[in-house]
Amino acid sequence: QVQVVESGGGLVQPGGSLRLSCAASGGGFNIWAMGWYRQAPGKQRELVATITQLGSSNYQDSVRGRFIISRDNTINTVYLQMNGLKPEDTAVYYCWIELRRGPSYWGQGTQVTVSS
């Protein structure tokens, strides 16, 4: 089975930065797109950013200009560089992997807390 492992979450002061990483492993698959979603308490899960294997990306308006999504296709890894973090960015961040002609997979989630 495909396994998705996230890392990089933590506690940071407003204005600080964090870098999230997510690696898919297991072999025998082709990834079409990768991305990051987040879910804050009492709110539905929402898209943060996505990127395709060809490099096209999109961002939620609230993070555009502050967050950067990137990927390394050779190691099936997606990153989210988060700069200028705000308290409203506090959430559990989930990595998402979409396979070509196959199912999607989710990471276990990593907590990002932005607080003074």
Coordinates of N, CA and C in Angstrom, one line a residue:
Q1 N 0.8 -1.2 0.0 CA 0.0 0.0 0.0 C 0.9 1.2 0.0
V2 N 0.3 2.3 -0.6 CA 1.0 3.6 -0.5 C 1.0 4.2 0.9
Q3 N 2.1 4.6 1.4 CA 2.2 5.3 2.6 C 2.6 6.7 2.5
V4 N 2.0 7.6 3.3 CA 2.2 9.0 3.2 C 2.7 9.5 4.5
V5 N 3.9 10.1 4.6 CA 4.4 10.5 5.9 C 4.7 12.0 5.9
E6 N 4.2 12.7 6.8 CA 4.4 14.1 6.9 C 5.3 14.5 8.1
S7 N 5.9 15.7 8.0 CA 6.8 16.2 9.1 C 6.9 17.7 8.9
G8 N 7.3 18.3 10.0 CA 7.6 19.8 9.9 C 6.7 20.7 10.7
G9 N 5.6 20.2 11.2 CA 4.7 21.0 12.0 C 5.4 21.4 13.3
G10 N 4.7 22.4 14.0 CA 5.2 22.8 15.3 C 4.5 24.1 15.7
L11 N 5.1 24.7 16.8 CA 4.6 25.9 17.4 C 5.6 27.1 16.9
V12 N 5.0 28.1 16.4 CA 5.8 29.2 15.9 C 5.1 30.6 16.3
Q13 N 5.9 31.6 16.5 CA 5.3 32.9 16.7 C 4.8 33.5 15.4
P14 N 3.8 34.4 15.6 CA 3.3 35.1 14.4 C 4.5 35.8 13.6
G15 N 4.4 35.7 12.3 CA 5.5 36.2 11.5 C 6.6 35.2 11.2
G16 N 6.6 34.1 11.9 CA 7.6 33.1 11.7 C 7.3 32.2 10.5
S17 N 8.2 31.2 10.3 CA 8.1 30.3 9.2 C 8.2 28.8 9.6
L18 N 7.6 28.0 8.8 CA 7.8 26.5 9.0 C 7.8 25.9 7.6
R19 N 8.4 24.8 7.5 CA 8.5 24.0 6.2 C 7.9 22.6 6.5
L20 N 6.9 22.3 5.8 CA 6.3 21.0 5.9 C 6.8 20.1 4.7
S21 N 7.0 18.8 5.0 CA 7.4 17.9 4.0 C 6.5 16.7 4.1
C22 N 6.3 16.1 2.9 CA 5.4 14.9 2.8 C 6.0 14.0 1.7
A23 N 6.2 12.7 2.1 CA 6.8 11.8 1.2 C 5.9 10.6 1.0
A24 N 5.7 10.2 -0.2 CA 4.9 9.0 -0.5 C 5.8 7.8 -0.8
S25 N 5.5 6.7 -0.3 CA 6.4 5.5 -0.5 C 5.5 4.3 -0.8
G26 N 6.2 3.2 -1.2 CA 5.5 2.0 -1.5 C 5.8 1.4 -2.9
G27 N 6.0 2.3 -3.8 CA 6.3 1.9 -5.2 C 5.1 1.5 -6.0
G28 N 5.3 1.3 -7.3 CA 4.3 0.9 -8.2 C 3.1 1.8 -8.4
F29 N 3.4 3.1 -8.3 CA 2.3 4.1 -8.5 C 2.9 5.3 -9.3
N30 N 2.0 6.0 -9.9 CA 2.3 7.3 -10.6 C 1.4 8.4 -10.0
I31 N 2.1 9.4 -9.6 CA 1.4 10.6 -9.0 C 1.0 11.6 -10.0
W32 N -0.3 12.0 -9.9 CA -0.8 13.0 -10.8 C -0.7 14.4 -10.2
A33 N -1.0 14.5 -8.9 CA -1.0 15.8 -8.2 C -0.7 15.6 -6.7
M34 N -0.2 16.6 -6.1 CA 0.0 16.6 -4.6 C -0.5 17.9 -4.1
G35 N -0.7 17.9 -2.8 CA -1.2 19.1 -2.2 C -1.3 19.1 -0.7
W36 N -1.7 20.2 -0.2 CA -1.9 20.4 1.3 C -3.3 20.9 1.6
Y37 N -3.9 20.3 2.5 CA -5.2 20.8 3.1 C -5.0 21.1 4.6
R38 N -5.9 21.8 5.1 CA -5.8 22.1 6.6 C -7.2 22.1 7.2
Q39 N -7.3 21.8 8.4 CA -8.5 21.8 9.2 C -8.3 22.3 10.6
A40 N -9.0 23.4 10.8 CA -9.0 24.0 12.2 C -10.2 23.5 12.9
P41 N -10.1 23.5 14.3 CA -11.3 23.1 15.1 C -12.5 23.8 14.7
G42 N -13.6 23.1 14.5 CA -14.9 23.6 14.2 C -15.1 24.1 12.8
K43 N -14.1 23.8 11.9 CA -14.2 24.2 10.5 C -13.9 23.0 9.7
Q44 N -14.4 23.1 8.4 CA -14.2 22.0 7.5 C -12.8 22.1 6.9
R45 N -12.4 20.9 6.4 CA -11.1 20.8 5.8 C -11.1 21.7 4.5
E46 N -10.0 22.5 4.3 CA -10.0 23.4 3.2 C -8.6 23.2 2.4
L47 N -8.7 23.5 1.2 CA -7.5 23.5 0.3 C -6.5 24.6 0.7
V48 N -5.3 24.3 0.8 CA -4.2 25.3 1.0 C -3.5 25.5 -0.3
A49 N -3.0 24.4 -0.9 CA -2.2 24.6 -2.2 C -2.1 23.2 -2.8
T50 N -2.0 23.2 -4.1 CA -1.8 21.9 -4.9 C -0.8 22.2 -6.0
I51 N -0.2 21.1 -6.4 CA 0.8 21.2 -7.5 C 0.7 19.9 -8.3
T52 N 0.8 20.0 -9.6 CA 0.7 18.8 -10.5 C 2.2 18.3 -10.8
Q53 N 2.3 17.1 -11.4 CA 3.6 16.6 -11.7 C 4.3 17.4 -12.8
L54 N 3.5 18.2 -13.5 CA 4.0 19.1 -14.5 C 4.4 20.5 -14.0
G55 N 4.1 20.7 -12.7 CA 4.6 21.9 -12.1 C 3.5 23.0 -11.9
S56 N 2.3 22.9 -12.4 CA 1.3 23.9 -12.2 C 0.8 23.9 -10.8
S57 N 0.6 25.0 -10.2 CA 0.2 25.1 -8.8 C -0.9 26.1 -8.7
N58 N -1.7 26.0 -7.6 CA -2.7 26.9 -7.2 C -2.7 27.0 -5.7
Y59 N -3.2 28.2 -5.2 CA -3.2 28.5 -3.8 C -4.5 29.1 -3.3
Q60 N -4.8 28.8 -2.1 CA -5.9 29.5 -1.5 C -5.5 31.0 -1.4
D61 N -6.5 31.9 -1.6 CA -6.2 33.3 -1.6 C -5.5 33.8 -0.3
S62 N -5.9 33.2 0.8 CA -5.4 33.7 2.1 C -3.9 33.4 2.3
V63 N -3.4 32.5 1.5 CA -2.0 32.1 1.7 C -1.1 32.5 0.5
R64 N -1.7 32.9 -0.6 CA -1.0 33.3 -1.8 C 0.0 34.4 -1.4
G65 N 1.2 34.3 -1.8 CA 2.3 35.3 -1.5 C 3.0 35.0 -0.2
R66 N 2.5 34.1 0.6 CA 3.1 33.8 1.9 C 3.6 32.3 1.8
F67 N 2.9 31.5 1.2 CA 3.2 30.0 1.2 C 3.7 29.7 -0.2
I68 N 4.6 28.7 -0.3 CA 5.1 28.2 -1.6 C 5.1 26.7 -1.5
I69 N 4.4 26.1 -2.5 CA 4.4 24.7 -2.7 C 5.4 24.2 -3.7
S70 N 6.1 23.2 -3.5 CA 7.0 22.6 -4.4 C 7.1 21.1 -4.3
R71 N 7.7 20.5 -5.2 CA 7.8 19.0 -5.2 C 9.1 18.5 -5.9
D72 N 9.5 17.3 -5.5 CA 10.6 16.6 -6.1 C 10.0 15.3 -6.5
N73 N 9.8 15.2 -7.8 CA 9.1 14.0 -8.4 C 10.0 12.8 -8.3
T74 N 11.3 12.9 -8.2 CA 12.2 11.8 -8.1 C 12.1 11.0 -6.8
I75 N 11.6 11.7 -5.8 CA 11.5 11.1 -4.5 C 10.0 11.2 -4.0
N76 N 9.1 11.5 -4.8 CA 7.7 11.6 -4.5 C 7.4 12.4 -3.2
T77 N 8.0 13.6 -3.2 CA 7.9 14.4 -2.0 C 7.3 15.8 -2.4
V78 N 6.4 16.3 -1.6 CA 5.9 17.6 -1.7 C 6.2 18.4 -0.5
Y79 N 6.5 19.7 -0.7 CA 6.9 20.6 0.4 C 5.9 21.8 0.5
L80 N 5.8 22.3 1.6 CA 5.0 23.6 1.8 C 5.9 24.5 2.7
Q81 N 6.4 25.5 2.1 CA 7.2 26.6 2.8 C 6.2 27.6 3.2
M82 N 6.0 27.8 4.5 CA 5.1 28.7 5.1 C 5.8 29.9 5.7
N83 N 5.6 31.1 5.2 CA 6.2 32.3 5.7 C 5.2 33.3 6.1
G84 N 5.6 34.2 7.0 CA 4.7 35.2 7.5 C 3.4 34.6 8.1
L85 N 3.7 33.6 9.0 CA 2.5 32.8 9.6 C 1.7 33.7 10.5
K86 N 0.4 33.5 10.4 CA -0.6 34.2 11.2 C -1.3 33.3 12.1
P87 N -1.9 33.8 13.2 CA -2.7 32.9 14.1 C -3.8 32.1 13.4
E88 N -4.4 32.8 12.4 CA -5.4 32.1 11.6 C -5.0 31.0 10.7
D89 N -3.6 30.8 10.6 CA -3.1 29.6 9.9 C -3.0 28.4 10.8
T90 N -3.4 28.5 12.1 CA -3.3 27.4 13.0 C -4.3 26.4 12.6
A91 N -3.9 25.1 12.4 CA -4.7 24.0 11.9 C -3.9 22.8 11.9
V92 N -4.5 21.6 11.7 CA -3.9 20.4 11.3 C -3.7 20.4 9.8
Y93 N -2.5 20.2 9.3 CA -2.2 20.2 7.9 C -2.1 18.8 7.4
Y94 N -2.8 18.5 6.4 CA -2.8 17.2 5.8 C -2.2 17.2 4.4
C95 N -1.3 16.3 4.2 CA -0.8 16.0 2.8 C -1.8 15.2 2.0
W96 N -1.9 15.5 0.7 CA -2.8 14.8 -0.2 C -2.1 14.4 -1.4
I97 N -2.2 13.1 -1.8 CA -1.6 12.6 -3.0 C -2.7 12.0 -3.9
E98 N -2.7 12.4 -5.1 CA -3.7 11.9 -6.1 C -2.9 11.1 -7.1
L99 N -3.3 9.8 -7.3 CA -2.6 9.0 -8.3 C -3.4 9.1 -9.6
R100 N -2.6 8.9 -10.7 CA -3.3 8.8 -12.0 C -4.1 7.5 -12.1
R101 N -5.4 7.7 -12.4 CA -6.3 6.6 -12.5 C -6.3 5.7 -11.3
G102 N -6.2 6.3 -10.2 CA -6.2 5.6 -8.9 C -6.8 6.4 -7.8
P103 N -6.7 5.8 -6.6 CA -7.2 6.5 -5.4 C -6.3 7.7 -4.9
S104 N -6.9 8.5 -4.0 CA -6.1 9.5 -3.3 C -5.7 9.0 -2.0
Y105 N -4.6 9.5 -1.5 CA -4.1 9.2 -0.1 C -3.9 10.4 0.7
W106 N -4.0 10.2 2.0 CA -3.8 11.3 2.9 C -2.7 11.0 3.9
G107 N -2.0 12.0 4.3 CA -1.0 11.9 5.4 C -1.7 11.9 6.7
Q108 N -1.0 11.6 7.8 CA -1.6 11.5 9.1 C -1.9 12.9 9.7
G109 N -1.5 13.9 9.1 CA -1.7 15.3 9.7 C -0.6 15.7 10.6
T110 N -0.3 17.0 10.5 CA 0.7 17.6 11.4 C 0.2 18.9 11.9
Q111 N 0.4 19.1 13.2 CA -0.2 20.3 13.8 C 0.7 21.5 13.6
V112 N 0.1 22.6 13.1 CA 0.8 23.9 13.0 C 0.0 24.9 13.9
T113 N 0.8 25.4 14.9 CA 0.2 26.4 15.8 C 1.0 27.7 15.8
V114 N 0.2 28.7 15.5 CA 0.8 30.1 15.4 C 0.3 30.9 16.5
S115 N 1.1 31.2 17.5 CA 0.6 31.9 18.7 C 1.7 32.7 19.3
S116 N 1.3 33.8 19.9 CA 2.3 34.7 20.7 C 2.3 34.3 22.1

